[in-house]
């Protein structure tokens, strides 16, 4: 998975509950790999990071 802020390699799993065209990753832990892919900026009022909107590219990696 890559974004303009970084990229990570991981094992993906397709789930019927996740709509086609969307990627879901847990991000609620400080050391979660998803956090390097998102914008670190905070909302000026609520001080909440924008974690749920990020363009990402998913590519199959063959090792």
Backbone as a chain_set.jsonl record, in Angstrom:
{"seq": "XXXXXXXXXXXXXXXXXXXXXXXXXXXXXXXXXXXXXXXXXXXXXXXXXXXXXXXXXXXXXXX", "coords": {"N": [[0.863, -1.168, 0.0], [0.615, 2.173, -0.874], [0.949, 5.683, -0.353], [1.074, 9.243, -0.862], [2.61, 9.914, 1.26], [4.057, 7.76, 2.186], [4.96, 4.212, 2.193], [4.02, 0.795, 2.712], [4.513, -2.724, 3.236], [2.5, -5.56, 3.384], [0.423, -8.365, 4.352], [-2.508, -8.865, 2.653], [-6.068, -9.122, 3.065], [-9.103, -10.026, 1.694], [-12.328, -8.959, 2.384], [-15.837, -9.459, 2.499], [-17.302, -7.456, 3.728], [-16.028, -5.065, 3.305], [-16.308, -2.577, 0.998], [-15.785, -2.733, -2.589], [-12.97, -1.091, -3.927], [-12.22, 0.22, -1.648], [-9.92, 0.435, 1.1], [-9.179, -0.926, 4.212], [-7.521, -0.447, 7.263], [-6.387, -1.129, 10.547], [-5.865, 1.628, 12.701], [-5.721, 2.656, 15.187], [-3.749, 2.353, 17.061], [-0.743, 3.693, 18.428], [1.648, 2.765, 17.236], [0.815, 1.696, 14.853], [1.111, 0.58, 11.517], [-0.361, 1.837, 9.542], [-0.448, 4.494, 10.25], [1.811, 5.8, 9.237], [1.109, 6.31, 6.682], [-0.748, 8.298, 6.537], [-1.908, 11.744, 6.859], [-0.25, 13.794, 9.166], [-1.288, 16.131, 10.186], [-3.467, 18.063, 12.317], [-6.956, 18.746, 12.912], [-7.766, 22.126, 13.322], [-9.626, 22.972, 15.259], [-10.868, 20.734, 16.639], [-8.648, 19.163, 17.116], [-8.242, 16.679, 15.974], [-6.931, 14.061, 14.028], [-6.98, 13.674, 10.437], [-7.844, 10.814, 9.477], [-9.415, 9.149, 7.977], [-9.631, 9.689, 5.3], [-7.787, 9.201, 2.628], [-5.963, 8.988, -0.29], [-4.907, 6.017, -1.762], [-2.713, 3.532, -3.096], [-2.922, 0.233, -4.051], [-0.96, -2.509, -4.541], [-0.112, -5.673, -5.909], [2.394, -7.666, -4.601], [4.919, -9.772, -5.485], [6.955, -12.14, -4.098]], "CA": [[0.0, 0.0, 0.0], [1.41, 3.397, -0.895], [0.304, 6.988, -0.441], [2.126, 10.238, -1.105], [3.374, 10.09, 2.493], [4.883, 6.597, 2.48], [4.454, 2.929, 1.721], [4.238, -0.353, 3.587], [4.211, -4.041, 2.677], [1.778, -6.386, 4.345], [-0.444, -9.387, 3.787], [-3.875, -8.35, 2.546], [-7.178, -10.073, 3.172], [-10.344, -9.477, 1.133], [-13.504, -9.227, 3.22], [-17.055, -8.989, 1.845], [-17.853, -6.279, 4.408], [-15.322, -3.872, 2.832], [-16.722, -2.36, -0.392], [-14.758, -2.687, -3.624], [-12.385, 0.236, -4.085], [-11.815, 0.737, -0.341], [-8.925, -0.295, 1.887], [-9.301, -0.665, 5.646], [-6.421, -0.898, 8.12], [-6.47, -0.579, 11.904], [-4.964, 2.771, 12.885], [-5.962, 3.213, 16.521], [-2.589, 2.153, 17.932], [0.313, 4.646, 18.065], [2.672, 2.157, 16.389], [0.172, 1.055, 13.703], [1.774, 0.908, 10.255], [-1.22, 2.738, 8.758], [-0.212, 5.885, 10.639], [2.832, 6.44, 8.404], [0.516, 6.58, 5.376], [-1.75, 9.358, 6.639], [-1.478, 13.108, 7.143], [-0.114, 14.015, 10.606], [-1.903, 17.402, 10.588], [-4.676, 17.971, 13.137], [-8.004, 19.735, 12.736], [-7.435, 23.216, 14.236], [-10.603, 23.115, 16.342], [-11.056, 19.505, 17.421], [-7.352, 18.501, 17.316], [-8.429, 15.3, 15.546], [-6.281, 13.84, 12.738], [-7.824, 13.221, 9.332], [-7.371, 9.46, 9.213], [-10.345, 8.341, 7.201], [-9.638, 10.094, 3.905], [-6.443, 9.215, 2.067], [-5.839, 8.232, -1.534], [-3.877, 4.987, -1.62], [-2.543, 2.605, -4.207], [-2.705, -1.133, -3.584], [-0.316, -3.302, -5.581], [0.269, -7.033, -5.549], [3.846, -7.849, -4.548], [5.285, -11.188, -5.559], [8.342, -12.308, -3.619]], "C": [[0.903, 1.222, 0.0], [0.492, 4.613, -0.994], [1.411, 7.991, -0.723], [2.995, 10.467, 0.129], [4.264, 8.9, 2.837], [4.299, 5.326, 1.901], [4.812, 1.841, 2.718], [3.908, -1.629, 2.817], [3.541, -4.861, 3.758], [0.993, -7.453, 3.61], [-1.874, -8.862, 3.812], [-4.886, -9.489, 2.669], [-8.42, -9.386, 2.615], [-11.515, -9.92, 1.994], [-14.746, -8.705, 2.511], [-17.651, -7.735, 2.487], [-17.173, -4.975, 3.982], [-15.663, -3.688, 1.353], [-15.536, -2.316, -1.36], [-14.269, -1.251, -3.787], [-11.946, 0.872, -2.78], [-10.774, -0.172, 0.29], [-9.177, 0.061, 3.34], [-8.087, -1.238, 6.35], [-6.66, -0.343, 9.508], [-5.452, 0.551, 12.056], [-5.036, 3.34, 14.294], [-4.792, 3.028, 17.487], [-1.472, 3.091, 17.495], [1.358, 4.064, 17.118], [2.078, 1.441, 15.175], [0.831, 1.519, 12.409], [0.952, 1.88, 9.412], [-0.931, 4.199, 9.067], [0.873, 6.563, 9.813], [2.291, 6.807, 7.026], [-0.423, 7.776, 5.376], [-1.129, 10.703, 6.992], [-1.393, 13.322, 8.656], [-0.784, 15.3, 11.108], [-3.188, 17.161, 11.376], [-5.675, 19.05, 12.748], [-7.756, 20.859, 13.742], [-8.391, 23.359, 15.421], [-10.657, 21.886, 17.239], [-9.77, 18.77, 17.751], [-7.43, 17.008, 16.984], [-7.737, 15.115, 14.196], [-7.279, 13.359, 11.683], [-7.317, 11.853, 8.887], [-8.233, 8.693, 8.227], [-10.406, 8.706, 5.725], [-8.207, 10.178, 3.412], [-6.46, 8.399, 0.78], [-4.685, 7.256, -1.376], [-3.861, 4.099, -2.85], [-2.206, 1.24, -3.623], [-2.134, -1.932, -4.745], [0.022, -4.685, -5.05], [1.782, -7.15, -5.645], [4.131, -9.341, -4.553], [6.736, -11.32, -5.132], [8.894, -13.659, -3.983]], "O": [[1.848, 1.3, 0.784], [-0.569, 4.579, -1.616], [2.578, 7.61, -0.812], [4.016, 11.149, 0.043], [5.14, 9.017, 3.695], [3.28, 5.35, 1.209], [5.782, 1.955, 3.467], [3.124, -1.611, 1.868], [3.968, -4.853, 4.913], [0.912, -7.44, 2.381], [-2.385, -8.464, 4.859], [-4.581, -10.652, 2.407], [-8.749, -8.274, 3.029], [-11.671, -11.103, 2.293], [-14.712, -7.601, 1.968], [-18.428, -7.027, 1.846], [-17.687, -3.893, 4.266], [-15.343, -4.553, 0.537], [-14.432, -1.915, -0.992], [-15.065, -0.312, -3.784], [-11.358, 1.954, -2.791], [-10.748, -1.38, 0.051], [-9.368, 1.233, 3.666], [-7.669, -2.364, 6.079], [-7.092, 0.802, 9.645], [-4.317, 0.44, 11.594], [-4.468, 4.398, 14.563], [-4.849, 3.505, 18.62], [-1.268, 3.272, 16.294], [1.901, 4.787, 16.282], [2.773, 0.655, 14.53], [1.081, 2.71, 12.226], [1.515, 2.664, 8.648], [-1.152, 5.06, 8.215], [0.867, 7.788, 9.693], [2.943, 7.538, 6.28], [-0.85, 8.222, 4.311], [0.038, 10.778, 7.378], [-2.365, 13.059, 9.364], [-0.845, 15.535, 12.315], [-3.905, 16.189, 11.139], [-5.292, 20.135, 12.309], [-7.552, 20.572, 14.921], [-7.983, 23.827, 16.484], [-10.508, 21.991, 18.456], [-9.778, 17.852, 18.571], [-6.776, 16.182, 17.621], [-7.934, 15.933, 13.297], [-8.284, 12.724, 12.0], [-6.453, 11.76, 8.014], [-7.797, 7.671, 7.696], [-11.162, 8.091, 4.972], [-7.489, 11.123, 3.742], [-6.916, 7.255, 0.766], [-3.608, 7.628, -0.908], [-4.865, 3.942, -3.545], [-1.304, 1.117, -2.794], [-2.75, -2.023, -5.807], [0.395, -4.845, -3.888], [2.378, -6.774, -6.655], [3.628, -10.079, -3.705], [7.631, -10.706, -5.712], [10.042, -13.964, -3.658]]}, "num_chains": 1, "name": "protein.A"}
